[in-house]
Amino acid sequence: MGVSRMIIAEHTPYEAEEIDGVTRLEWAAAPYRGRLNGYLSGQVFLREDPELLPGKLDALFARDFYVGFKTHTDHWKVPIDDPRFEPMWEYANAHRLPILLHTWTTEFASPKLLREILPRYPDAFFVLAHSGNRDRFIIEELMEEHRNVYFEWAGSFVNPEDWRPVLDRQGNQRLVWGADGVTWEHRWGHSPAWEMGRFLSMGLSDQRLLPMLGANMQRILDQRR
């Protein structure tokens, strides 16, 4: 498929003490430095003493493997707006990091839960995975008000509507292509080849498609501080 770099996240969460030193994901990806980077699971904010987190995060991110955070609040049965995630928003905002958020039409992961959060963290990048499932229209509302909100493509089959009108309205600078992968423990996932096939089959020019396949994400990563 021509993918030269991937940012990956683990499905299995870390216990608090497991982010002291090199993590499992960081260790496994070490032979592929430059091709694989990681999102740190936001579940650590549910398990770790918030007073200890800043120093641990500084050590993790200083090694330049982790580039942001990932949440999957449906699996955790915790809503996105749970106050325990505030240190994650604050850290991402301070360092201009992306947060890849599993969004879905549920009480735990609907993008509407971000309405009170987004205005407080304008320097973090909120990349909304699966484009909100059936709540895609809510993301468009959020994008109109906040320049740091992005669509993410994975799971596009759950929302079969034509994407071209969305790109006509929002442009092609705030959508990033992505796909789920098969996990070792669960052996399920969305096919990256299918996701790429649907994306390339929209009937749009290469000029419109190419930024969403890499440049938009790279622009986010380049703003880290």
mmCIF file with all atom_site columns, C-alpha atoms in Angstrom:
data_model
loop_
_atom_site.group_PDB
_atom_site.id
_atom_site.type_symbol
_atom_site.label_atom_id
_atom_site.label_alt_id
_atom_site.label_comp_id
_atom_site.label_asym_id
_atom_site.label_entity_id
_atom_site.label_seq_id
_atom_site.pdbx_PDB_ins_code
_atom_site.Cartn_x
_atom_site.Cartn_y
_atom_site.Cartn_z
_atom_site.occupancy
_atom_site.B_iso_or_equiv
_atom_site.pdbx_formal_charge
_atom_site.auth_seq_id
_atom_site.auth_comp_id
_atom_site.auth_asym_id
_atom_site.auth_atom_id
_atom_site.pdbx_PDB_model_num
ATOM 1   C CA . MET A 1 1   ? 0.000   0.000   0.000  1.00 0.00 ? 1   MET A CA 1
ATOM 2   C CA . GLY A 1 2   ? 3.000   2.323   0.070  1.00 0.00 ? 2   GLY A CA 1
ATOM 3   C CA . VAL A 1 3   ? 2.710   3.260   3.750  1.00 0.00 ? 3   VAL A CA 1
ATOM 4   C CA . SER A 1 4   ? 6.072   4.550   4.944  1.00 0.00 ? 4   SER A CA 1
ATOM 5   C CA . ARG A 1 5   ? 5.181   5.616   8.491  1.00 0.00 ? 5   ARG A CA 1
ATOM 6   C CA . MET A 1 6   ? 2.537   4.547   10.993 1.00 0.00 ? 6   MET A CA 1
ATOM 7   C CA . ILE A 1 7   ? 1.417   5.932   14.344 1.00 0.00 ? 7   ILE A CA 1
ATOM 8   C CA . ILE A 1 8   ? 0.061   3.023   16.354 1.00 0.00 ? 8   ILE A CA 1
ATOM 9   C CA . ALA A 1 9   ? -1.726  2.509   19.659 1.00 0.00 ? 9   ALA A CA 1
ATOM 10  C CA . GLU A 1 10  ? -2.098  -0.510  21.884 1.00 0.00 ? 10  GLU A CA 1
ATOM 11  C CA . HIS A 1 11  ? -5.472  -1.988  22.669 1.00 0.00 ? 11  HIS A CA 1
ATOM 12  C CA . THR A 1 12  ? -4.197  -3.501  25.929 1.00 0.00 ? 12  THR A CA 1
ATOM 13  C CA . PRO A 1 13  ? -3.956  -0.769  28.595 1.00 0.00 ? 13  PRO A CA 1
ATOM 14  C CA . TYR A 1 14  ? -1.006  -0.068  30.843 1.00 0.00 ? 14  TYR A CA 1
ATOM 15  C CA . GLU A 1 15  ? -1.063  -0.219  34.586 1.00 0.00 ? 15  GLU A CA 1
ATOM 16  C CA . ALA A 1 16  ? 0.284   2.933   36.196 1.00 0.00 ? 16  ALA A CA 1
ATOM 17  C CA . GLU A 1 17  ? 3.735   1.496   36.927 1.00 0.00 ? 17  GLU A CA 1
ATOM 18  C CA . GLU A 1 18  ? 4.142   0.241   33.353 1.00 0.00 ? 18  GLU A CA 1
ATOM 19  C CA . ILE A 1 19  ? 4.846   3.711   32.001 1.00 0.00 ? 19  ILE A CA 1
ATOM 20  C CA . ASP A 1 20  ? 7.992   3.965   34.146 1.00 0.00 ? 20  ASP A CA 1
ATOM 21  C CA . GLY A 1 21  ? 10.770  3.395   31.630 1.00 0.00 ? 21  GLY A CA 1
ATOM 22  C CA . VAL A 1 22  ? 10.414  1.850   28.180 1.00 0.00 ? 22  VAL A CA 1
ATOM 23  C CA . THR A 1 23  ? 6.883   0.594   27.500 1.00 0.00 ? 23  THR A CA 1
ATOM 24  C CA . ARG A 1 24  ? 5.949   -2.655  25.758 1.00 0.00 ? 24  ARG A CA 1
ATOM 25  C CA . LEU A 1 25  ? 4.966   -0.812  22.602 1.00 0.00 ? 25  LEU A CA 1
ATOM 26  C CA . GLU A 1 26  ? 8.134   1.261   22.555 1.00 0.00 ? 26  GLU A CA 1
ATOM 27  C CA . TRP A 1 27  ? 10.283  -1.838  23.036 1.00 0.00 ? 27  TRP A CA 1
ATOM 28  C CA . ALA A 1 28  ? 8.514   -3.811  20.292 1.00 0.00 ? 28  ALA A CA 1
ATOM 29  C CA . ALA A 1 29  ? 8.749   -0.936  17.805 1.00 0.00 ? 29  ALA A CA 1
ATOM 30  C CA . ALA A 1 30  ? 12.429  -0.186  18.504 1.00 0.00 ? 30  ALA A CA 1
ATOM 31  C CA . PRO A 1 31  ? 13.748  -2.075  15.419 1.00 0.00 ? 31  PRO A CA 1
ATOM 32  C CA . TYR A 1 32  ? 11.525  0.092   13.212 1.00 0.00 ? 32  TYR A CA 1
ATOM 33  C CA . ARG A 1 33  ? 12.527  3.542   14.434 1.00 0.00 ? 33  ARG A CA 1
ATOM 34  C CA . GLY A 1 34  ? 11.495  6.178   11.941 1.00 0.00 ? 34  GLY A CA 1
ATOM 35  C CA . ARG A 1 35  ? 8.678   4.030   10.560 1.00 0.00 ? 35  ARG A CA 1
ATOM 36  C CA . LEU A 1 36  ? 6.640   3.405   13.722 1.00 0.00 ? 36  LEU A CA 1
ATOM 37  C CA . ASN A 1 37  ? 5.576   5.923   16.345 1.00 0.00 ? 37  ASN A CA 1
ATOM 38  C CA . GLY A 1 38  ? 3.081   5.548   19.142 1.00 0.00 ? 38  GLY A CA 1
ATOM 39  C CA . TYR A 1 39  ? 0.053   7.059   20.821 1.00 0.00 ? 39  TYR A CA 1
ATOM 40  C CA . LEU A 1 40  ? 0.063   6.636   24.588 1.00 0.00 ? 40  LEU A CA 1
ATOM 41  C CA . SER A 1 41  ? -3.193  5.154   25.896 1.00 0.00 ? 41  SER A CA 1
ATOM 42  C CA . GLY A 1 42  ? -5.218  7.741   27.770 1.00 0.00 ? 42  GLY A CA 1
ATOM 43  C CA . GLN A 1 43  ? -6.250  5.025   30.198 1.00 0.00 ? 43  GLN A CA 1
ATOM 44  C CA . VAL A 1 44  ? -3.122  5.774   32.210 1.00 0.00 ? 44  VAL A CA 1
ATOM 45  C CA . PHE A 1 45  ? -4.886  8.938   33.358 1.00 0.00 ? 45  PHE A CA 1
ATOM 46  C CA . LEU A 1 46  ? -7.542  6.772   34.969 1.00 0.00 ? 46  LEU A CA 1
ATOM 47  C CA . ARG A 1 47  ? -4.954  4.698   36.837 1.00 0.00 ? 47  ARG A CA 1
ATOM 48  C CA . GLU A 1 48  ? -2.087  7.036   37.710 1.00 0.00 ? 48  GLU A CA 1
ATOM 49  C CA . ASP A 1 49  ? -1.670  9.631   40.475 1.00 0.00 ? 49  ASP A CA 1
ATOM 50  C CA . PRO A 1 50  ? -2.101  12.950  38.599 1.00 0.00 ? 50  PRO A CA 1
ATOM 51  C CA . GLU A 1 51  ? 0.686   14.542  40.615 1.00 0.00 ? 51  GLU A CA 1
ATOM 52  C CA . LEU A 1 52  ? 3.186   11.959  39.328 1.00 0.00 ? 52  LEU A CA 1
ATOM 53  C CA . LEU A 1 53  ? 2.109   12.063  35.695 1.00 0.00 ? 53  LEU A CA 1
ATOM 54  C CA . PRO A 1 54  ? 3.861   15.200  34.362 1.00 0.00 ? 54  PRO A CA 1
ATOM 55  C CA . GLY A 1 55  ? 7.338   13.894  35.130 1.00 0.00 ? 55  GLY A CA 1
ATOM 56  C CA . LYS A 1 56  ? 6.573   10.460  33.686 1.00 0.00 ? 56  LYS A CA 1
ATOM 57  C CA . LEU A 1 57  ? 5.105   11.980  30.538 1.00 0.00 ? 57  LEU A CA 1
ATOM 58  C CA . ASP A 1 58  ? 8.117   14.252  30.082 1.00 0.00 ? 58  ASP A CA 1
ATOM 59  C CA . ALA A 1 59  ? 10.398  11.203  30.187 1.00 0.00 ? 59  ALA A CA 1
ATOM 60  C CA . LEU A 1 60  ? 8.250   9.242   27.727 1.00 0.00 ? 60  LEU A CA 1
ATOM 61  C CA . PHE A 1 61  ? 7.864   12.024  25.184 1.00 0.00 ? 61  PHE A CA 1
ATOM 62  C CA . ALA A 1 62  ? 11.518  13.066  25.406 1.00 0.00 ? 62  ALA A CA 1
ATOM 63  C CA . ARG A 1 63  ? 12.471  9.831   23.625 1.00 0.00 ? 63  ARG A CA 1
ATOM 64  C CA . ASP A 1 64  ? 10.488  10.912  20.526 1.00 0.00 ? 64  ASP A CA 1
ATOM 65  C CA . PHE A 1 65  ? 8.638   7.640   20.059 1.00 0.00 ? 65  PHE A CA 1
ATOM 66  C CA . TYR A 1 66  ? 5.293   8.787   21.432 1.00 0.00 ? 66  TYR A CA 1
ATOM 67  C CA . VAL A 1 67  ? 3.695   11.640  19.531 1.00 0.00 ? 67  VAL A CA 1
ATOM 68  C CA . GLY A 1 68  ? 0.329   11.986  21.293 1.00 0.00 ? 68  GLY A CA 1
ATOM 69  C CA . PHE A 1 69  ? -2.482  10.195  23.118 1.00 0.00 ? 69  PHE A CA 1
ATOM 70  C CA . LYS A 1 70  ? -5.248  7.731   22.207 1.00 0.00 ? 70  LYS A CA 1
ATOM 71  C CA . THR A 1 71  ? -8.581  7.219   23.975 1.00 0.00 ? 71  THR A CA 1
ATOM 72  C CA . HIS A 1 72  ? -11.128 4.418   23.625 1.00 0.00 ? 72  HIS A CA 1
ATOM 73  C CA . THR A 1 73  ? -13.740 5.406   26.160 1.00 0.00 ? 73  THR A CA 1
ATOM 74  C CA . ASP A 1 74  ? -16.394 2.970   24.905 1.00 0.00 ? 74  ASP A CA 1
ATOM 75  C CA . HIS A 1 75  ? -14.191 0.036   25.923 1.00 0.00 ? 75  HIS A CA 1
ATOM 76  C CA . TRP A 1 76  ? -13.324 1.712   29.206 1.00 0.00 ? 76  TRP A CA 1
ATOM 77  C CA . LYS A 1 77  ? -16.972 2.640   29.965 1.00 0.00 ? 77  LYS A CA 1
ATOM 78  C CA . VAL A 1 78  ? -15.845 6.132   30.895 1.00 0.00 ? 78  VAL A CA 1
ATOM 79  C CA . PRO A 1 79  ? -17.152 9.245   29.095 1.00 0.00 ? 79  PRO A CA 1
ATOM 80  C CA . ILE A 1 80  ? -14.749 11.467  27.198 1.00 0.00 ? 80  ILE A CA 1
ATOM 81  C CA . ASP A 1 81  ? -15.576 14.393  29.477 1.00 0.00 ? 81  ASP A CA 1
ATOM 82  C CA . ASP A 1 82  ? -14.579 12.552  32.670 1.00 0.00 ? 82  ASP A CA 1
ATOM 83  C CA . PRO A 1 83  ? -12.540 15.059  34.741 1.00 0.00 ? 83  PRO A CA 1
ATOM 84  C CA . ARG A 1 84  ? -9.721  12.536  35.186 1.00 0.00 ? 84  ARG A CA 1
ATOM 85  C CA . PHE A 1 85  ? -8.736  13.226  31.573 1.00 0.00 ? 85  PHE A CA 1
ATOM 86  C CA . GLU A 1 86  ? -8.019  16.881  32.291 1.00 0.00 ? 86  GLU A CA 1
ATOM 87  C CA . PRO A 1 87  ? -4.258  16.290  32.767 1.00 0.00 ? 87  PRO A CA 1
ATOM 88  C CA . MET A 1 88  ? -4.207  14.716  29.282 1.00 0.00 ? 88  MET A CA 1
ATOM 89  C CA . TRP A 1 89  ? -5.907  17.729  27.695 1.00 0.00 ? 89  TRP A CA 1
ATOM 90  C CA . GLU A 1 90  ? -3.557  20.049  29.593 1.00 0.00 ? 90  GLU A CA 1
ATOM 91  C CA . TYR A 1 91  ? -0.414  18.188  28.554 1.00 0.00 ? 91  TYR A CA 1
ATOM 92  C CA . ALA A 1 92  ? -1.471  17.972  24.914 1.00 0.00 ? 92  ALA A CA 1
ATOM 93  C CA . ASN A 1 93  ? -2.362  21.652  24.928 1.00 0.00 ? 93  ASN A CA 1
ATOM 94  C CA . ALA A 1 94  ? 0.949   22.690  26.482 1.00 0.00 ? 94  ALA A CA 1
ATOM 95  C CA . HIS A 1 95  ? 2.982   20.680  23.954 1.00 0.00 ? 95  HIS A CA 1
ATOM 96  C CA . ARG A 1 96  ? 0.675   20.959  20.913 1.00 0.00 ? 96  ARG A CA 1
ATOM 97  C CA . LEU A 1 97  ? 0.129   17.208  20.685 1.00 0.00 ? 97  LEU A CA 1
ATOM 98  C CA . PRO A 1 98  ? -2.617  15.256  18.908 1.00 0.00 ? 98  PRO A CA 1
ATOM 99  C CA . ILE A 1 99  ? -5.183  13.192  20.774 1.00 0.00 ? 99  ILE A CA 1
ATOM 100 C CA . LEU A 1 100 ? -6.768  10.433  18.690 1.00 0.00 ? 100 LEU A CA 1
ATOM 101 C CA . LEU A 1 101 ? -10.200 9.926   20.245 1.00 0.00 ? 101 LEU A CA 1
ATOM 102 C CA . HIS A 1 102 ? -12.438 6.970   19.530 1.00 0.00 ? 102 HIS A CA 1
ATOM 103 C CA . THR A 1 103 ? -15.749 8.683   18.751 1.00 0.00 ? 103 THR A CA 1
ATOM 104 C CA . TRP A 1 104 ? -19.029 6.881   18.278 1.00 0.00 ? 104 TRP A CA 1
ATOM 105 C CA . THR A 1 105 ? -22.756 7.402   18.734 1.00 0.00 ? 105 THR A CA 1
ATOM 106 C CA . THR A 1 106 ? -22.696 6.399   22.410 1.00 0.00 ? 106 THR A CA 1
ATOM 107 C CA . GLU A 1 107 ? -22.922 7.913   25.870 1.00 0.00 ? 107 GLU A CA 1
ATOM 108 C CA . PHE A 1 108 ? -19.165 7.445   26.377 1.00 0.00 ? 108 PHE A CA 1
ATOM 109 C CA . ALA A 1 109 ? -17.738 8.567   23.040 1.00 0.00 ? 109 ALA A CA 1
ATOM 110 C CA . SER A 1 110 ? -20.107 10.945  21.268 1.00 0.00 ? 110 SER A CA 1
ATOM 111 C CA . PRO A 1 111 ? -18.238 13.982  19.933 1.00 0.00 ? 111 PRO A CA 1
ATOM 112 C CA . LYS A 1 112 ? -20.893 16.211  21.513 1.00 0.00 ? 112 LYS A CA 1
ATOM 113 C CA . LEU A 1 113 ? -19.171 15.528  24.859 1.00 0.00 ? 113 LEU A CA 1
ATOM 114 C CA . LEU A 1 114 ? -16.266 17.652  23.637 1.00 0.00 ? 114 LEU A CA 1
ATOM 115 C CA . ARG A 1 115 ? -18.276 20.864  23.344 1.00 0.00 ? 115 ARG A CA 1
ATOM 116 C CA . GLU A 1 116 ? -17.217 22.141  26.767 1.00 0.00 ? 116 GLU A CA 1
ATOM 117 C CA . ILE A 1 117 ? -13.647 20.826  26.471 1.00 0.00 ? 117 ILE A CA 1
ATOM 118 C CA . LEU A 1 118 ? -12.530 22.219  23.120 1.00 0.00 ? 118 LEU A CA 1
ATOM 119 C CA . PRO A 1 119 ? -12.646 25.939  23.986 1.00 0.00 ? 119 PRO A CA 1
ATOM 120 C CA . ARG A 1 120 ? -10.296 25.360  26.927 1.00 0.00 ? 120 ARG A CA 1
ATOM 121 C CA . TYR A 1 121 ? -7.545  23.627  24.945 1.00 0.00 ? 121 TYR A CA 1
ATOM 122 C CA . PRO A 1 122 ? -7.061  25.471  21.648 1.00 0.00 ? 122 PRO A CA 1
ATOM 123 C CA . ASP A 1 123 ? -3.450  24.315  21.171 1.00 0.00 ? 123 ASP A CA 1
ATOM 124 C CA . ALA A 1 124 ? -4.163  20.568  21.349 1.00 0.00 ? 124 ALA A CA 1
ATOM 125 C CA . PHE A 1 125 ? -5.219  18.706  18.202 1.00 0.00 ? 125 PHE A CA 1
ATOM 126 C CA . PHE A 1 126 ? -8.409  16.655  18.512 1.00 0.00 ? 126 PHE A CA 1
ATOM 127 C CA . VAL A 1 127 ? -8.414  13.917  15.860 1.00 0.00 ? 127 VAL A CA 1
ATOM 128 C CA . LEU A 1 128 ? -11.820 12.232  16.009 1.00 0.00 ? 128 LEU A CA 1
ATOM 129 C CA . ALA A 1 129 ? -11.487 8.590   15.048 1.00 0.00 ? 129 ALA A CA 1
ATOM 130 C CA . HIS A 1 130 ? -14.235 6.924   13.028 1.00 0.00 ? 130 HIS A CA 1
ATOM 131 C CA . SER A 1 131 ? -15.547 10.434  12.354 1.00 0.00 ? 131 SER A CA 1
ATOM 132 C CA . GLY A 1 132 ? -18.102 10.099  15.132 1.00 0.00 ? 132 GLY A CA 1
ATOM 133 C CA . ASN A 1 133 ? -19.917 7.122   13.610 1.00 0.00 ? 133 ASN A CA 1
ATOM 134 C CA . ARG A 1 134 ? -23.459 8.429   12.961 1.00 0.00 ? 134 ARG A CA 1
ATOM 135 C CA . ASP A 1 135 ? -22.606 11.667  14.776 1.00 0.00 ? 135 ASP A CA 1
ATOM 136 C CA . ARG A 1 136 ? -20.479 12.929  11.896 1.00 0.00 ? 136 ARG A CA 1
ATOM 137 C CA . PHE A 1 137 ? -22.643 16.047  11.603 1.00 0.00 ? 137 PHE A CA 1
ATOM 138 C CA . ILE A 1 138 ? -21.674 16.992  15.190 1.00 0.00 ? 138 ILE A CA 1
ATOM 139 C CA . ILE A 1 139 ? -18.002 16.958  14.204 1.00 0.00 ? 139 ILE A CA 1
ATOM 140 C CA . GLU A 1 140 ? -18.741 19.367  11.368 1.00 0.00 ? 140 GLU A CA 1
ATOM 141 C CA . GLU A 1 141 ? -20.369 21.695  13.880 1.00 0.00 ? 141 GLU A CA 1
ATOM 142 C CA . LEU A 1 142 ? -17.280 21.471  16.083 1.00 0.00 ? 142 LEU A CA 1
ATOM 143 C CA . MET A 1 143 ? -14.981 22.069  13.114 1.00 0.00 ? 143 MET A CA 1
ATOM 144 C CA . GLU A 1 144 ? -16.833 25.277  12.281 1.00 0.00 ? 144 GLU A CA 1
ATOM 145 C CA . GLU A 1 145 ? -16.028 26.634  15.741 1.00 0.00 ? 145 GLU A CA 1
ATOM 146 C CA . HIS A 1 146 ? -12.594 25.125  16.405 1.00 0.00 ? 146 HIS A CA 1
ATOM 147 C CA . ARG A 1 147 ? -9.670  24.957  13.991 1.00 0.00 ? 147 ARG A CA 1
ATOM 148 C CA . ASN A 1 148 ? -8.008  22.155  15.973 1.00 0.00 ? 148 ASN A CA 1
ATOM 149 C CA . VAL A 1 149 ? -10.707 19.516  15.253 1.00 0.00 ? 149 VAL A CA 1
ATOM 150 C CA . TYR A 1 150 ? -9.988  16.878  12.597 1.00 0.00 ? 150 TYR A CA 1
ATOM 151 C CA . PHE A 1 151 ? -11.924 14.053  10.962 1.00 0.00 ? 151 PHE A CA 1
ATOM 152 C CA . GLU A 1 152 ? -10.224 10.640  10.981 1.00 0.00 ? 152 GLU A CA 1
ATOM 153 C CA . TRP A 1 153 ? -11.121 8.060   8.342  1.00 0.00 ? 153 TRP A CA 1
ATOM 154 C CA . ALA A 1 154 ? -10.954 4.647   10.093 1.00 0.00 ? 154 ALA A CA 1
ATOM 155 C CA . GLY A 1 155 ? -14.236 2.761   10.193 1.00 0.00 ? 155 GLY A CA 1
ATOM 156 C CA . SER A 1 156 ? -15.611 4.704   7.241  1.00 0.00 ? 156 SER A CA 1
ATOM 157 C CA . PHE A 1 157 ? -17.914 1.789   6.389  1.00 0.00 ? 157 PHE A CA 1
ATOM 158 C CA . VAL A 1 158 ? -20.136 2.586   9.379  1.00 0.00 ? 158 VAL A CA 1
ATOM 159 C CA . ASN A 1 159 ? -21.108 5.874   7.739  1.00 0.00 ? 159 ASN A CA 1
ATOM 160 C CA . PRO A 1 160 ? -21.830 5.088   4.078  1.00 0.00 ? 160 PRO A CA 1
ATOM 161 C CA . GLU A 1 161 ? -22.848 8.595   3.045  1.00 0.00 ? 161 GLU A CA 1
ATOM 162 C CA . ASP A 1 162 ? -20.932 10.361  0.297  1.00 0.00 ? 162 ASP A CA 1
ATOM 163 C CA . TRP A 1 163 ? -17.894 12.134  1.757  1.00 0.00 ? 163 TRP A CA 1
ATOM 164 C CA . ARG A 1 164 ? -17.442 14.530  -1.163 1.00 0.00 ? 164 ARG A CA 1
ATOM 165 C CA . PRO A 1 165 ? -19.964 17.135  0.087  1.00 0.00 ? 165 PRO A CA 1
ATOM 166 C CA . VAL A 1 166 ? -18.173 17.128  3.462  1.00 0.00 ? 166 VAL A CA 1
ATOM 167 C CA . LEU A 1 167 ? -14.864 17.873  1.765  1.00 0.00 ? 167 LEU A CA 1
ATOM 168 C CA . ASP A 1 168 ? -16.513 20.560  -0.348 1.00 0.00 ? 168 ASP A CA 1
ATOM 169 C CA . ARG A 1 169 ? -17.695 22.240  2.850  1.00 0.00 ? 169 ARG A CA 1
ATOM 170 C CA . GLN A 1 170 ? -14.659 21.648  5.075  1.00 0.00 ? 170 GLN A CA 1
ATOM 171 C CA . GLY A 1 171 ? -11.800 21.402  2.588  1.00 0.00 ? 171 GLY A CA 1
ATOM 172 C CA . ASN A 1 172 ? -9.124  18.722  2.608  1.00 0.00 ? 172 ASN A CA 1
ATOM 173 C CA . GLN A 1 173 ? -6.803  20.106  5.283  1.00 0.00 ? 173 GLN A CA 1
ATOM 174 C CA . ARG A 1 174 ? -8.557  18.634  8.330  1.00 0.00 ? 174 ARG A CA 1
ATOM 175 C CA . LEU A 1 175 ? -9.155  15.017  7.421  1.00 0.00 ? 175 LEU A CA 1
ATOM 176 C CA . VAL A 1 176 ? -6.500  12.365  8.073  1.00 0.00 ? 176 VAL A CA 1
ATOM 177 C CA . TRP A 1 177 ? -6.576  8.855   6.672  1.00 0.00 ? 177 TRP A CA 1
ATOM 178 C CA . GLY A 1 178 ? -6.359  6.005   9.148  1.00 0.00 ? 178 GLY A CA 1
ATOM 179 C CA . ALA A 1 179 ? -7.359  2.382   9.664  1.00 0.00 ? 179 ALA A CA 1
ATOM 180 C CA . ASP A 1 180 ? -7.713  -0.087  12.479 1.00 0.00 ? 180 ASP A CA 1
ATOM 181 C CA . GLY A 1 181 ? -5.418  -3.083  12.517 1.00 0.00 ? 181 GLY A CA 1
ATOM 182 C CA . VAL A 1 182 ? -5.744  -6.684  13.614 1.00 0.00 ? 182 VAL A CA 1
ATOM 183 C CA . THR A 1 183 ? -4.611  -7.101  17.212 1.00 0.00 ? 183 THR A CA 1
ATOM 184 C CA . TRP A 1 184 ? -2.756  -10.151 18.467 1.00 0.00 ? 184 TRP A CA 1
ATOM 185 C CA . GLU A 1 185 ? -5.079  -10.674 21.428 1.00 0.00 ? 185 GLU A CA 1
ATOM 186 C CA . HIS A 1 186 ? -8.385  -10.012 19.684 1.00 0.00 ? 186 HIS A CA 1
ATOM 187 C CA . ARG A 1 187 ? -7.694  -10.847 16.020 1.00 0.00 ? 187 ARG A CA 1
ATOM 188 C CA . TRP A 1 188 ? -10.177 -8.322  14.742 1.00 0.00 ? 188 TRP A CA 1
ATOM 189 C CA . GLY A 1 189 ? -9.964  -4.980  13.057 1.00 0.00 ? 189 GLY A CA 1
ATOM 190 C CA . HIS A 1 190 ? -10.889 -3.032  9.980  1.00 0.00 ? 190 HIS A CA 1
ATOM 191 C CA . SER A 1 191 ? -8.958  -3.859  6.819  1.00 0.00 ? 191 SER A CA 1
ATOM 192 C CA . PRO A 1 192 ? -6.500  -1.086  5.930  1.00 0.00 ? 192 PRO A CA 1
ATOM 193 C CA . ALA A 1 193 ? -6.709  -2.163  2.283  1.00 0.00 ? 193 ALA A CA 1
ATOM 194 C CA . TRP A 1 194 ? -10.495 -1.754  2.270  1.00 0.00 ? 194 TRP A CA 1
ATOM 195 C CA . GLU A 1 195 ? -10.238 1.628   3.979  1.00 0.00 ? 195 GLU A CA 1
ATOM 196 C CA . MET A 1 196 ? -7.670  2.782   1.420  1.00 0.00 ? 196 MET A CA 1
ATOM 197 C CA . GLY A 1 197 ? -9.798  1.443   -1.423 1.00 0.00 ? 197 GLY A CA 1
ATOM 198 C CA . ARG A 1 198 ? -12.850 3.376   -0.328 1.00 0.00 ? 198 ARG A CA 1
ATOM 199 C CA . PHE A 1 199 ? -10.810 6.527   0.166  1.00 0.00 ? 199 PHE A CA 1
ATOM 200 C CA . LEU A 1 200 ? -9.214  6.345   -3.285 1.00 0.00 ? 200 LEU A CA 1
ATOM 201 C CA . SER A 1 201 ? -12.594 5.525   -4.873 1.00 0.00 ? 201 SER A CA 1
ATOM 202 C CA . MET A 1 202 ? -14.200 8.840   -3.964 1.00 0.00 ? 202 MET A CA 1
ATOM 203 C CA . GLY A 1 203 ? -13.517 10.105  -7.454 1.00 0.00 ? 203 GLY A CA 1
ATOM 204 C CA . LEU A 1 204 ? -11.419 13.068  -6.328 1.00 0.00 ? 204 LEU A CA 1
ATOM 205 C CA . SER A 1 205 ? -8.191  14.289  -7.858 1.00 0.00 ? 205 SER A CA 1
ATOM 206 C CA . ASP A 1 206 ? -4.815  13.257  -6.464 1.00 0.00 ? 206 ASP A CA 1
ATOM 207 C CA . GLN A 1 207 ? -4.270  16.905  -5.552 1.00 0.00 ? 207 GLN A CA 1
ATOM 208 C CA . ARG A 1 208 ? -7.265  16.780  -3.197 1.00 0.00 ? 208 ARG A CA 1
ATOM 209 C CA . LEU A 1 209 ? -6.562  13.294  -1.818 1.00 0.00 ? 209 LEU A CA 1
ATOM 210 C CA . LEU A 1 210 ? -2.833  13.413  -1.143 1.00 0.00 ? 210 LEU A CA 1
ATOM 211 C CA . PRO A 1 211 ? -2.794  15.874  1.811  1.00 0.00 ? 211 PRO A CA 1
ATOM 212 C CA . MET A 1 212 ? -5.144  13.575  3.724  1.00 0.00 ? 212 MET A CA 1
ATOM 213 C CA . LEU A 1 213 ? -2.767  10.626  3.286  1.00 0.00 ? 213 LEU A CA 1
ATOM 214 C CA . GLY A 1 214 ? 0.111   12.180  5.177  1.00 0.00 ? 214 GLY A CA 1
ATOM 215 C CA . ALA A 1 215 ? 0.724   15.909  4.882  1.00 0.00 ? 215 ALA A CA 1
ATOM 216 C CA . ASN A 1 216 ? -2.125  16.913  7.193  1.00 0.00 ? 216 ASN A CA 1
ATOM 217 C CA . MET A 1 217 ? -0.861  14.630  9.964  1.00 0.00 ? 217 MET A CA 1
ATOM 218 C CA . GLN A 1 218 ? 2.720   15.718  9.411  1.00 0.00 ? 218 GLN A CA 1
ATOM 219 C CA . ARG A 1 219 ? 1.643   19.333  9.792  1.00 0.00 ? 219 ARG A CA 1
ATOM 220 C CA . ILE A 1 220 ? 0.201   18.482  13.209 1.00 0.00 ? 220 ILE A CA 1
ATOM 221 C CA . LEU A 1 221 ? 3.369   16.662  14.274 1.00 0.00 ? 221 LEU A CA 1
ATOM 222 C CA . ASP A 1 222 ? 5.564   19.562  13.142 1.00 0.00 ? 222 ASP A CA 1
ATOM 223 C CA . GLN A 1 223 ? 3.875   21.881  15.639 1.00 0.00 ? 223 GLN A CA 1
ATOM 224 C CA . ARG A 1 224 ? 4.972   19.947  18.702 1.00 0.00 ? 224 ARG A CA 1
ATOM 225 C CA . ARG A 1 225 ? 6.770   22.013  21.316 1.00 0.00 ? 225 ARG A CA 1
#
